[in-house]
Coordinates of C-alpha atoms and ligand atoms in Angstrom, one line a residue:
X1 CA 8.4 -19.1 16.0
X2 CA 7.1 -20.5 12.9
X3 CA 3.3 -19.3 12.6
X4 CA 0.1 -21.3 11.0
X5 CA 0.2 -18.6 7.4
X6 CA -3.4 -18.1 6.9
X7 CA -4.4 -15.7 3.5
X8 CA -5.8 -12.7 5.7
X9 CA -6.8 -10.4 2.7
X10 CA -7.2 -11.8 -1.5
X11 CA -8.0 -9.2 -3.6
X12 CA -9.4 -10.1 -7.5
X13 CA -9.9 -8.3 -10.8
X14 CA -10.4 -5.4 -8.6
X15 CA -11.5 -2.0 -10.4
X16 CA -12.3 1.4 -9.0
X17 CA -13.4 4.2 -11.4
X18 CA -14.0 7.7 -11.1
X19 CA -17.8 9.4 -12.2
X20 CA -16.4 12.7 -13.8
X21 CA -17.7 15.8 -15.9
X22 CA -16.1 15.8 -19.3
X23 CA -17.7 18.4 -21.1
X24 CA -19.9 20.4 -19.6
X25 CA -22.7 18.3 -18.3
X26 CA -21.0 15.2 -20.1
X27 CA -19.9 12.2 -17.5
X28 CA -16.8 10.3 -18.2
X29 CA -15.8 7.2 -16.3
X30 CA -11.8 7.7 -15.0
X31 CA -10.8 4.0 -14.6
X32 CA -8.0 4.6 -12.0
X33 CA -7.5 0.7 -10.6
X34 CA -7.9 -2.2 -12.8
X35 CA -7.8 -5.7 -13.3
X36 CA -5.8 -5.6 -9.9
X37 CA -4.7 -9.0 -7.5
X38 CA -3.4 -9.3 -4.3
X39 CA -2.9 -11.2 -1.7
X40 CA -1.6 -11.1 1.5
X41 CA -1.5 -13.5 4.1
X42 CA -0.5 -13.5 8.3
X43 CA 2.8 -13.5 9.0
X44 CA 4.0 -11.4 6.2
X45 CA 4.6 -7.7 5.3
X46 CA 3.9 -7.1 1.5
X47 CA 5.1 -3.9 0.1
X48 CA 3.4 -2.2 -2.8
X49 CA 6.0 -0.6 -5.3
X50 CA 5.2 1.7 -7.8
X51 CA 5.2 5.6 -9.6
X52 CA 2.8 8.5 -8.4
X53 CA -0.3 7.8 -9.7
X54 CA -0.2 3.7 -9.9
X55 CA -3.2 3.9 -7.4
X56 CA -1.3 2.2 -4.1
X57 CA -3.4 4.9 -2.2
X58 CA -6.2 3.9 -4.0
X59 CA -6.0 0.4 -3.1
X60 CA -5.4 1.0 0.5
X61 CA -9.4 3.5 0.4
X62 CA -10.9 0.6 -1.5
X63 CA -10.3 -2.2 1.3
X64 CA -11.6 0.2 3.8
X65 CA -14.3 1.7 1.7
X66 CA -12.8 5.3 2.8
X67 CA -12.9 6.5 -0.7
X68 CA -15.0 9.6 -2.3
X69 CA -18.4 9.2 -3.3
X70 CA -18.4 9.2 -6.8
X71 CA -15.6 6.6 -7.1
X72 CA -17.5 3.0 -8.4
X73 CA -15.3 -0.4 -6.8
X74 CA -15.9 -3.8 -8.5
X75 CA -14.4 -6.9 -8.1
X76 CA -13.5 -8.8 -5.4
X77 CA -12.2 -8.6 -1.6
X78 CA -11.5 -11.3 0.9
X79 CA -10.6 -11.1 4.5
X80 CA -10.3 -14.2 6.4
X81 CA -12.3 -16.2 3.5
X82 CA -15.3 -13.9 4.0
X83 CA -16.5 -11.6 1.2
X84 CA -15.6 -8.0 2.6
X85 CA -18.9 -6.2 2.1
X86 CA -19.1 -2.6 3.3
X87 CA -20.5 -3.7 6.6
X88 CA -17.5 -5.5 7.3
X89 CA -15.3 -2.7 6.4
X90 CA -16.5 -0.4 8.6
X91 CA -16.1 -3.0 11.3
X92 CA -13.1 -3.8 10.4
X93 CA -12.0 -0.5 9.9
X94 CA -9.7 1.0 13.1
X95 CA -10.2 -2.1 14.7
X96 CA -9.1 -5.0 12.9
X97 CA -7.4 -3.4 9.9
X98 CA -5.6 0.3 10.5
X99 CA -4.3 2.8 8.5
X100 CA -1.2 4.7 8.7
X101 CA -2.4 7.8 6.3
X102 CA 0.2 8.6 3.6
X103 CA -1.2 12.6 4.5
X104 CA -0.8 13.9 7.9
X105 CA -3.8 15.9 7.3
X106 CA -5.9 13.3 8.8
X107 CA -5.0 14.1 12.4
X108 CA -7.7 16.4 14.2
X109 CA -6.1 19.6 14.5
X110 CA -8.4 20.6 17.4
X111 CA -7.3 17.4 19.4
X112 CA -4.3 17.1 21.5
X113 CA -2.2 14.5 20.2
X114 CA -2.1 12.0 23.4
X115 CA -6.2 11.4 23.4
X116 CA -6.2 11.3 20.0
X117 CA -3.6 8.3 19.5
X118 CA -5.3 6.5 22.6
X119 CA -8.2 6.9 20.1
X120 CA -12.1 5.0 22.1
X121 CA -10.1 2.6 23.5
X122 CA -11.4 1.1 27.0
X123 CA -9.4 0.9 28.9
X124 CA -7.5 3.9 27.9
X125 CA -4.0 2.3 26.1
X126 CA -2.2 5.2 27.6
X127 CA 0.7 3.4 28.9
X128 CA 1.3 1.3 25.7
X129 CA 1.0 4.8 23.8
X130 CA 4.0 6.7 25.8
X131 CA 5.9 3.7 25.2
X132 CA 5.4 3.8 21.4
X133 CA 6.1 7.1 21.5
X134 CA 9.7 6.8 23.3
X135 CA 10.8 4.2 20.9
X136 CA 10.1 6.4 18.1
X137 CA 12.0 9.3 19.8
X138 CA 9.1 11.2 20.9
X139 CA 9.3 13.8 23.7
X140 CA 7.8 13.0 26.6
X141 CA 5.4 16.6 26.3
X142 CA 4.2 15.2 22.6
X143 CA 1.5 14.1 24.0
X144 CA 0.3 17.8 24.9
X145 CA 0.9 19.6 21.8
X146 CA -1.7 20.1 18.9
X147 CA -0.9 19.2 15.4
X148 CA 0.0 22.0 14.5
X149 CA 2.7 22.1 16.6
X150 CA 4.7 18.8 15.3
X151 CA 7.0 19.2 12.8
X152 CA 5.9 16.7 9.5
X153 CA 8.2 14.2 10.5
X154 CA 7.1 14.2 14.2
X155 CA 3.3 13.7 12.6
X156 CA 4.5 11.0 10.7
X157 CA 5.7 8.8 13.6
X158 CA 2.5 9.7 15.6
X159 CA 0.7 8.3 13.0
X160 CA 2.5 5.0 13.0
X161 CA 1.9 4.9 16.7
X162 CA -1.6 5.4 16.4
X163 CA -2.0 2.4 14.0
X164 CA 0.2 0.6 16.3
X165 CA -2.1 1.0 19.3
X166 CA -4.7 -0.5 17.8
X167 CA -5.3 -4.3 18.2
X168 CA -5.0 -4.3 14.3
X169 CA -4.3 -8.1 12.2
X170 CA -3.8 -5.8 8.9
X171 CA -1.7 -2.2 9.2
X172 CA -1.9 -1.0 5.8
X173 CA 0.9 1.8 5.9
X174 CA 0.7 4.4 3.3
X175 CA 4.3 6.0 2.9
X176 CA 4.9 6.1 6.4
X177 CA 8.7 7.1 6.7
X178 CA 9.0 10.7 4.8
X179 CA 10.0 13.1 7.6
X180 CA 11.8 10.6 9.5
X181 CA 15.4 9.8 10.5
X182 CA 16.7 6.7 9.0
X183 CA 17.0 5.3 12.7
X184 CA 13.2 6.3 12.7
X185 CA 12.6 4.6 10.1
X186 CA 14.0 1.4 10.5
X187 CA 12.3 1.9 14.0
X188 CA 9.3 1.9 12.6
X189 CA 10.1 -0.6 9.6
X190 CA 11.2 -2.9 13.2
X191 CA 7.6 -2.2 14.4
X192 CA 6.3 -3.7 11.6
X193 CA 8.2 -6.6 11.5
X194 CA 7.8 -7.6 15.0
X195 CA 3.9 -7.1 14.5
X196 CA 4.4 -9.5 11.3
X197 CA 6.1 -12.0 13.4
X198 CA 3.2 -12.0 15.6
X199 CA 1.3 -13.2 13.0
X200 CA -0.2 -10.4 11.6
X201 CA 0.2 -8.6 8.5
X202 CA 1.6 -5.2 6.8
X203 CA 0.7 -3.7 4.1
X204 CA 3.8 -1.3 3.1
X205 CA 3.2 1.6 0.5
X206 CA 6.2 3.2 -0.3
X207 CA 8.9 5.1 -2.7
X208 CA 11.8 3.8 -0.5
X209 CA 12.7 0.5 -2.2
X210 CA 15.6 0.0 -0.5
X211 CA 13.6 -0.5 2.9
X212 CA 11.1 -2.2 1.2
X213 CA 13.7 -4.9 -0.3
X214 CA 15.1 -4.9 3.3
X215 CA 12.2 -5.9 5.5
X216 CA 9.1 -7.3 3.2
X217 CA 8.8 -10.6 2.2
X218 CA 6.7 -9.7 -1.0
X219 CA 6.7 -6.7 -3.8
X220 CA 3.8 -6.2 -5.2
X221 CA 4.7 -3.9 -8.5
X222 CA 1.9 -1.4 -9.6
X223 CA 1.4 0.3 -12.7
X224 CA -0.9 2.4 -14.0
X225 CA -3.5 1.0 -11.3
X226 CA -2.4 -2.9 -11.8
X227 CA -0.4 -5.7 -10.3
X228 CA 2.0 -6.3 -13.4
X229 CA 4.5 -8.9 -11.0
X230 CA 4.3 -9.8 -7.6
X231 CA 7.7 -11.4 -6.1
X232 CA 9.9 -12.1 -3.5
X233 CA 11.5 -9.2 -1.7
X234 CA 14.4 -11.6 -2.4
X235 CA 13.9 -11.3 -5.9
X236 CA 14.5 -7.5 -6.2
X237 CA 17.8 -8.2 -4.6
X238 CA 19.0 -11.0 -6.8
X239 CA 18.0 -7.8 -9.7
X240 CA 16.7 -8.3 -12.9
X241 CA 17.3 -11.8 -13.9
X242 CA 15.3 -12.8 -11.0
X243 CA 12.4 -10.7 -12.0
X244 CA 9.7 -11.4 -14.4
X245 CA 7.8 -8.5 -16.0
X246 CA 9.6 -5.9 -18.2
X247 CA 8.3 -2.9 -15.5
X248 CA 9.6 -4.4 -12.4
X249 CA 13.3 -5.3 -14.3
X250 CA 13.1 -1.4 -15.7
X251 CA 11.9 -0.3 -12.1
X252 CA 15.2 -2.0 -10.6
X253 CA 17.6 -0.5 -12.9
X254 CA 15.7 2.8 -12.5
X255 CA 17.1 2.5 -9.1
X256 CA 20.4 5.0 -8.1
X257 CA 21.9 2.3 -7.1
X258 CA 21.3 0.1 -10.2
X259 CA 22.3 3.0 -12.9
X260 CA 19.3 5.2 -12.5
X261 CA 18.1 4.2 -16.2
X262 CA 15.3 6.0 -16.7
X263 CA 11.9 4.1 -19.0
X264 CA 11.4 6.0 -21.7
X265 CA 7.6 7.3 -21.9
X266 CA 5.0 7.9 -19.4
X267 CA 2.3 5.9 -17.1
X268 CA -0.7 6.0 -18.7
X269 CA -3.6 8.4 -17.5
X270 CA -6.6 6.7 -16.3
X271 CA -8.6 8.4 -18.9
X272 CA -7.2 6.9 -21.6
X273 CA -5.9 3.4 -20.9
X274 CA -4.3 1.6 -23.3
X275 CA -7.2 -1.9 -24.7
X276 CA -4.2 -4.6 -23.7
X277 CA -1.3 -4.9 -21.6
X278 CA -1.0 -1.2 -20.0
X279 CA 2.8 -1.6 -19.7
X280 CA 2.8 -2.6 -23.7
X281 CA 2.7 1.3 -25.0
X282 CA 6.5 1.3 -23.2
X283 CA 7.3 -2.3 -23.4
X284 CA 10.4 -3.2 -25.8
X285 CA 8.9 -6.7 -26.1
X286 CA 5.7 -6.2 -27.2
X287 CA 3.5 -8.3 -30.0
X288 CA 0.1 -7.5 -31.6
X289 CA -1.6 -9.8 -28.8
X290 CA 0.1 -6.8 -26.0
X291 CA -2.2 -4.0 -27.5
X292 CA -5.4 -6.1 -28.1
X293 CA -5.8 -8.1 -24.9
X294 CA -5.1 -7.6 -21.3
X295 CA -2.6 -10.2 -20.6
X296 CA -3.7 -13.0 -17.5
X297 CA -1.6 -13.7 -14.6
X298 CA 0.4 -16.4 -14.6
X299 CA 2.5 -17.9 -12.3
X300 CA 6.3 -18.3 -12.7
X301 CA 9.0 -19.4 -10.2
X302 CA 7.3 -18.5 -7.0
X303 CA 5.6 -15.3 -8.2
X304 CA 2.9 -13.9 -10.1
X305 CA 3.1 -11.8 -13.1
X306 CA 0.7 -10.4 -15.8
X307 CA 2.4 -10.6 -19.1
X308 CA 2.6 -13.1 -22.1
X309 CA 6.0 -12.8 -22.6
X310 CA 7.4 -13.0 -18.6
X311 CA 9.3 -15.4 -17.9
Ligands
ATP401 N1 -10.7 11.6 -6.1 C1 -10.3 11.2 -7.3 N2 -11.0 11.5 -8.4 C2 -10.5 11.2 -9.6 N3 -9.4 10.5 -9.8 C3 -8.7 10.1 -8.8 C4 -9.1 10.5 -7.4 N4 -8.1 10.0 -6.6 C5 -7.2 9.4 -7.3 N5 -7.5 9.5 -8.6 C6 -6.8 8.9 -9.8 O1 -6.2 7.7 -9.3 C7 -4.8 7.6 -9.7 C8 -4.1 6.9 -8.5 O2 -4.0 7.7 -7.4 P1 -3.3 7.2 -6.0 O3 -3.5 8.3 -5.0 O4 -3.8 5.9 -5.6 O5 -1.8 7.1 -6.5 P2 -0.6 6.6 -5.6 O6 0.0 5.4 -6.3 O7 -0.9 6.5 -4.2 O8 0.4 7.9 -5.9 P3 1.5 8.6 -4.8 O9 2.7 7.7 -4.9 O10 1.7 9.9 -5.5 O11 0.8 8.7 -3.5 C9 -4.4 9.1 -9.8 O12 -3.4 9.2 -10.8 C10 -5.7 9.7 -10.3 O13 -5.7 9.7 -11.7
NI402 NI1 -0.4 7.6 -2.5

């Protein structure tokens, strides 16, 4: 059924710095997210690509306000047209918009792992639980057991099922397959979908880009705490020519199944980001206006991309 697509989240010039000692008593600001866009609207599941460190965890603490007290966010954040201000996140938070963690630290290890998924829910969602739980292969006596008694990839797919339980529009999933069978995984990646066809929305952090091309409609790529492209999952299937920033066409053929040609050079630390593009350090296209000014995003053929020389 084709759905009414409403922009559930927009995300703009979005920053979120770090307050940290330098030398001794010295403070130093640790710029870990900026300049970032996204957008992401019902209907769709939008997966975020991109190395250790590009801030995809980040992003997912900053729209629930989850993160640590000395990190600063500016910018701004949309959810159903309505500023989100921290009020709204915590309502929103659990309820409206859930989190699959990307540790499995965040279950309570003193809580057995059947009242924890149900979570306050009133009624209890008990019977909606168990049958989460037997799709995604789940023993029956799961419920019962501790944490500390589920193997990492048994965590994993309790975690999915608590976010699942919820009557959440937005599931922002942070690397929620490690641990799991691929039949798990596309399980879960199924989940998602239907939930998406419902018309509401995923969010999908994750290192597998092969499910990510499979079942999102967008990539977003990050680097280095940026959006440098967003595109069609389509896209990133067509390869390279269909892509638009220099990162996301090295990303692809970084892939095993593309050549596994590595980018020369490393992601920039947050501590010392380049002035301009933060791709242009690595980027064989470059020009003098790269290094001085951070490029705007534009939008080409469908997608959005931050560089002056995409195309
Ligand atoms: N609590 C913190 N204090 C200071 N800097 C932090 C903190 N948390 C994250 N960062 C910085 O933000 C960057 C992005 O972190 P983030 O966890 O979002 O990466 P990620 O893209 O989720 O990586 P991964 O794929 O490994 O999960 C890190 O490289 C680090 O420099
Ligand atoms: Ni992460």
């Amino acid at each position: 059924m084709e759905q009414k697509k409403e922009t559930l989240l927009e995300i703009h010039d979005l920053s979120v710095s770090f307050r940290m000692y330098d030398h001794g008593l010295e403070q130093k600001d640790l710029k870990a997210i900026s300049d970032l866009h996204l957008t992401v609207h019902s209907g769709e599941i939008v997966a975020i690509a991109g190395s250790s460190g590009s801030g995809k965890s980040l992003l997912a603490s900053a729209i629930l306000d989850i993160l640590p007290d000395n990190a600063t966010v500016q910018g701004h954040m949309h959810y159903k047209g309505q500023e989100l201000t921290r009020e709204r996140q915590k309502q929103l938070r659990g309820t409206k918009i859930a989190l699959v963690p990307q540790s499995v630290a965040y279950l309570d290890p003193l809580m057995k792992i059947g009242p924890q998924a149900d979570g306050h829910y009133k009624p209890k969602p008990t019977e909606k639980r168990r049958k989460l739980f037997e799709r995604f292969q789940l023993p029956e006596h799961t419920e019962k057991l501790y944490p500390f008694q589920l193997s990492g990839g048994m965590a994993r797919r309790v975690l999915v099922s608590t976010a699942l339980i919820t009557d959440a529009e937005l599931i922002i999933a942070d690397e929620p397959t490690p641990g799991m069978s691929l039949e798990q995984a596309l399980e879960a990646l199924r989940m998602f979908r239907e939930m998406a066809d419902e018309g509401k929305a995923v969010i999908l952090i994750t290192h597998d880009m092969d499910l990510a091309f499979e079942f999102a409609d967008r990539v977003a790529v990050f680097y280095a705490g940026t959006t440098v492209e967003t595109a069609l999952a389509s896209d990133f299937k067509t390869g390279p020519e269909a892509l638009r920033h220099p990162y996301s066409k090295a990303l692809w053929k970084a892939l095993p199944q593309n050549g596994f040609e590595p980018i020369p050079g490393f992601q920039p630390y947050a501590g010392s980001l380049p002035k301009g593009c933060l791709f242009a350090p690595r980027c064989p296209y470059k020009t003098e206006q790269c290094e001085k000014q951070v490029p705007p995003v534009r939008e080409i053929r469908g997608g959005e991309v931050r560089c002056y020389h995409g195309a």
